């Protein structure tokens, strides 16, 4: 993979002290977002505030973007702007960001507005402050700062910078469904059915990916080529081959439906590599690796959603 | 494809076109220096161009053959009546009939039943499996054709190897080698069989193949299996271990369904019987030689299409490989031009000058030349060009030498026969793996050389008992008389064959 090096853009360069609302008196999410957007409209010229608010609100209603302890990072992609704009609001005592979820008192709101035609820019911004967000004290520290300049200086001194490109690990999801190498076909079928998964990774005791079992392979085992040759479906009309597989499912090792052909990408590869591998392997899922260890997955639907819509 | 790759591909194609035209031009010039006339030189050059096209531009071979025919016609080397006569519509129709019948047999579940019969064999071991795929491949090729056989064998190999999680490549090679060897057993096995049978003067019958070629095929097949078992002993041992382990767990090699195979089996046996009796039926009905042989698959295909009329169009459109058949037609016509312009006679003359007319010398030469040629070029190209020469030499054993050389030579390289290419395509598609030229060659060359030597020995051994072309003709006349056959018709038929 060849990637040209460019100078990284500091996160602090995406906003100015004038874009920061310190110790806002508002105590609900929508009011704070509206206040921030109005400020940005005056200071950065983001266009129609009402439209931008609707966009941000719609996304937050769908999935509240609480990215770290006490930190929310709402975002939207707008037609009216040509470069990424960040606005920050601090709430000294915090407020409940998403009432339907527990443990979500937020003290720091980082609103990111990205041009609609810049896929992944928001994710790059998010990635740049990922370390800051993971620090449990960040929200408290920033909420204590009493001037916009100090807030800006906090991010500036931190040295956070947008990565040169979006990496696979920036868009991956955690692995929630997986199989161990000693599992049987019975467990794989259970997972396929329970999670509506089309494929499930198989890992060994060290977490290394050793293969992938897929519903297509399962179907191939149940209906091999030689059965499909027949025009007459009478011999299989009552799923006879499936019944035979079910009878032996608890004794059949995963190897039977495991394939070694799947898409993998290194966690530090550019995110676009995920799309390349998914296309090349004609699959819907790419597995993100740290060496041989499986650290995440990117589904095609998730990829498109993140790149084209987030 | 990146821009750089496209550029590379363009440069490669330009070089290939240059090579193709240069070689073709050089052959034309050589023919001119050998005092060939303009038409002879032109037909040689176009024929070589088509051979080069099959080597260098496999996917464009038909397009190049079309252009070649155009050039031959445009220069008046090939006339329209000669083209129509030489494109061997009889052989093409025979193959169409066979392809339709095979398509129906597949849908009727016959091949499913055979595969299931193999995977349910009790106490099957790696050695047994090797015997089965080689022998089954050979016999299927004898009964239907080599391409159908290898598609069937490859499916069986993939099923077993996928289930056992072992490398399928050795078993695919074994299946292909067995299929190619088997294709020399009958005239149904390989398009070269039917071409030799039809173009031989007088024509050969199905029974001739069973009498003189089939026994030699059995010996070469047995020898090949033993060689392959030794060469792939590690893979065979691994398969035995995995099969034993699976058996101990009470697991099979694939799901089994109740296949209504009887109608398919009846069709296959009926067709083979019909074809096997063609000579007798032709005499009884007073028909020209091999009429029933050619018509039998067509009639059976027609009956099957009437029976399964809702699928009839599918059989014709999907099961008949028109691309291949059209290429054959063009190729036969170009090869026919060599005969028409008397190039074949002159080459036969050079052959006689170089090697004399002793069959004992010509036999290994024909086997060797056709085997080496078939290893690199489609064997039908070689046979089409060589048939008139072998006919001119007037020794029956040389016909069998040509058949065996062409079929067995196809085993030497991975591009040697259609079965090899089909099997490797399936392997590549399924496992996204490539076979390397030398990986095949180190096995194919050993098997190819040994089987050619055995074949040479076998034909030499049987030669004294083989009837000469004259004896074959006389025997036919005697049988015709005893059957009350119309002698006028017989004479006119023989004349047609001679003219061809």
XYZ file of C-alpha atoms in Angstrom, chain A residues 42-301:
260
model
C -22.183 34.069 12.976
C -18.527 33.200 13.287
C -17.900 30.628 10.569
C -20.747 31.084 8.108
C -22.258 27.619 8.104
C -25.419 28.696 6.248
C -28.926 27.718 7.259
C -28.900 27.059 11.024
C -32.321 25.458 11.079
C -31.369 22.960 8.374
C -28.092 22.153 10.108
C -29.899 21.675 13.414
C -32.367 19.249 11.829
C -29.482 17.241 10.394
C -27.622 17.047 13.692
C -30.780 16.318 15.654
C -31.827 13.522 13.306
C -28.464 11.795 13.703
C -28.387 12.168 17.473
C -31.936 10.856 17.785
C -30.849 7.803 15.850
C -27.640 7.077 17.751
C -26.366 9.480 20.435
C -22.641 9.940 19.756
C -21.206 9.784 23.238
C -17.584 9.056 22.412
C -16.005 9.094 25.876
C -16.808 9.703 29.535
C -18.740 13.001 29.628
C -18.024 13.788 25.994
C -20.508 13.907 23.114
C -19.453 14.462 19.555
C -22.530 15.227 17.459
C -21.989 15.863 13.793
C -23.588 16.548 10.442
C -22.568 16.848 6.816
C -23.715 20.067 5.172
C -23.882 21.241 1.590
C -23.226 24.880 2.499
C -19.708 24.504 3.882
C -16.471 23.721 2.087
C -14.267 22.835 5.027
C -14.665 21.121 8.348
C -15.872 23.356 11.206
C -15.829 22.469 14.891
C -17.761 24.153 17.675
C -17.363 23.355 21.360
C -19.688 23.846 24.297
C -18.852 23.149 27.933
C -21.408 22.565 30.657
C -19.937 22.966 34.108
C -22.341 20.686 35.955
C -23.127 18.468 33.031
C -26.496 17.460 31.613
C -28.266 14.308 30.586
C -27.490 13.941 26.917
C -29.719 10.991 26.050
C -32.435 10.391 28.640
C -33.199 6.930 27.284
C -29.660 5.768 28.071
C -28.067 5.410 31.463
C -24.748 6.910 32.536
C -24.617 9.689 30.009
C -24.019 12.957 31.784
C -22.149 15.127 29.349
C -19.944 18.107 30.170
C -18.238 18.606 26.839
C -20.009 18.809 23.460
C -17.806 18.850 20.366
C -19.964 19.624 17.337
C -18.373 18.737 14.025
C -19.743 19.988 10.729
C -18.153 18.532 7.622
C -18.750 19.241 3.934
C -21.227 16.758 2.486
C -18.791 15.754 -0.251
C -15.918 14.846 2.100
C -16.387 11.198 3.080
C -14.780 10.256 6.332
C -13.669 13.735 7.387
C -15.785 13.609 10.526
C -14.325 10.207 11.362
C -10.842 11.616 10.885
C -11.657 14.435 13.310
C -13.045 11.906 15.764
C -9.989 9.721 15.344
C -7.704 12.691 16.052
C -9.156 13.264 19.514
C -9.796 9.582 20.294
C -6.979 9.514 22.863
C -8.228 12.689 24.554
C -11.753 11.286 24.671
C -10.640 8.030 26.259
C -9.082 9.940 29.157
C -11.747 9.847 31.876
C -10.688 13.241 33.224
C -10.864 15.201 29.958
C -14.510 16.269 30.238
C -14.072 17.455 33.836
C -10.844 19.283 33.002
C -12.288 21.141 30.000
C -15.568 21.918 31.780
C -13.592 23.685 34.512
C -11.886 26.024 32.016
C -13.597 29.405 32.189
C -12.640 31.072 28.902
C -12.893 29.995 25.264
C -9.191 30.740 24.822
C -8.285 28.273 27.545
C -10.480 25.615 25.951
C -8.821 26.186 22.577
C -5.397 26.161 24.246
C -6.229 22.816 25.872
C -6.780 21.149 22.501
C -3.865 23.013 20.950
C -1.439 21.964 23.688
C -2.600 18.392 23.406
C -1.131 18.132 19.911
C -4.124 16.219 18.538
C -3.976 16.144 14.753
C -6.168 14.717 12.063
C -4.635 11.548 10.649
C -3.410 11.739 7.052
C -6.068 9.265 6.132
C -8.870 7.373 7.732
C -7.660 3.983 8.916
C -9.445 0.663 9.041
C -9.475 0.794 12.843
C -11.317 4.131 12.696
C -14.316 2.571 11.043
C -14.281 -0.952 12.484
C -16.819 -2.404 14.874
C -15.924 -4.703 17.746
C -16.186 -8.459 17.143
C -19.299 -9.556 18.979
C -19.986 -12.879 17.291
C -17.164 -15.372 16.979
C -16.397 -19.066 17.194
C -13.541 -20.999 18.738
C -11.612 -23.525 16.676
C -12.955 -26.438 18.723
C -16.608 -25.480 18.219
C -18.910 -27.645 16.129
C -21.194 -26.966 13.217
C -24.118 -26.957 15.661
C -22.805 -23.844 17.408
C -22.112 -22.149 14.066
C -25.676 -22.757 12.895
C -26.953 -21.407 16.242
C -24.956 -18.207 15.727
C -26.045 -17.823 12.106
C -29.660 -18.077 13.150
C -29.489 -16.095 16.382
C -27.501 -13.182 15.002
C -28.726 -13.350 11.401
C -25.044 -13.372 10.497
C -23.902 -14.401 7.039
C -20.431 -15.264 8.294
C -18.706 -15.728 11.610
C -14.951 -15.564 12.273
C -13.209 -18.520 13.897
C -10.359 -17.730 16.274
C -7.893 -19.830 18.236
C -7.029 -19.542 21.918
C -4.679 -16.600 21.241
C -7.355 -14.644 19.409
C -5.738 -15.292 16.031
C -8.095 -15.562 13.099
C -7.920 -19.042 11.599
C -10.883 -18.981 9.244
C -14.400 -17.891 8.601
C -17.527 -20.000 8.529
C -20.223 -18.774 6.239
C -23.826 -19.524 5.470
C -22.828 -19.989 1.824
C -20.387 -22.755 2.789
C -23.089 -24.315 4.963
C -25.474 -24.243 2.025
C -22.784 -25.789 -0.201
C -22.352 -28.633 2.276
C -26.113 -29.213 2.356
C -26.577 -28.851 -1.391
C -23.314 -29.824 -3.107
C -22.837 -29.361 -6.856
C -23.696 -32.944 -7.660
C -27.122 -32.548 -6.077
C -27.720 -29.231 -7.837
C -27.107 -30.854 -11.228
C -30.489 -32.561 -11.048
C -33.416 -30.806 -12.635
C -35.904 -32.806 -10.614
C -36.227 -31.437 -7.061
C -38.281 -34.369 -5.776
C -35.339 -36.058 -3.989
C -34.632 -32.900 -1.981
C -38.144 -31.484 -1.733
C -38.316 -32.056 2.024
C -34.798 -30.793 2.687
C -33.404 -34.318 2.991
C -29.737 -33.249 2.680
C -30.279 -30.615 5.373
C -31.730 -33.276 7.650
C -28.606 -35.394 7.165
C -26.364 -32.475 8.072
C -28.482 -31.696 11.152
C -28.232 -35.293 12.369
C -24.449 -34.970 12.499
C -24.115 -31.281 13.362
C -22.884 -31.833 16.898
C -20.133 -34.165 15.652
C -19.092 -32.128 12.650
C -16.137 -29.830 13.153
C -16.250 -26.279 11.919
C -13.564 -27.082 9.366
C -16.302 -28.542 7.181
C -17.854 -25.136 6.553
C -14.795 -23.030 7.171
C -13.194 -21.114 4.377
C -9.790 -19.513 4.253
C -10.944 -17.005 1.686
C -12.031 -13.840 3.364
C -11.088 -10.192 3.315
C -8.560 -8.984 5.897
C -6.949 -5.606 6.423
C -4.375 -4.385 8.864
C -5.818 -2.037 11.473
C -3.542 0.778 10.266
C -4.377 0.355 6.589
C -6.265 3.201 4.954
C -10.002 2.679 5.307
C -10.297 2.610 1.547
C -8.304 -0.651 1.659
C -11.355 -2.168 3.362
C -13.462 -1.313 0.313
C -10.785 -2.728 -1.972
C -10.571 -6.030 -0.093
C -14.357 -6.383 0.175
C -14.655 -5.835 -3.573
C -11.717 -8.091 -4.429
C -12.925 -10.987 -2.291
C -16.562 -10.458 -3.351
C -17.716 -10.520 0.257
C -19.655 -8.291 2.645
C -17.286 -8.277 5.581
C -13.631 -7.369 6.084
C -11.736 -8.510 9.164
C -9.417 -5.974 10.776
C -6.205 -7.504 12.070
C -3.406 -6.548 14.414
C -0.795 -8.966 13.177
C -2.666 -12.266 13.210
C -5.070 -11.207 15.945
C -8.602 -10.231 14.997
C -9.431 -6.805 16.451
C -12.562 -5.756 14.598
C -14.858 -6.141 11.639
C -16.142 -3.794 8.989
C -19.323 -4.756 7.212
C -20.039 -3.334 3.776
C -23.228 -1.713 5.086
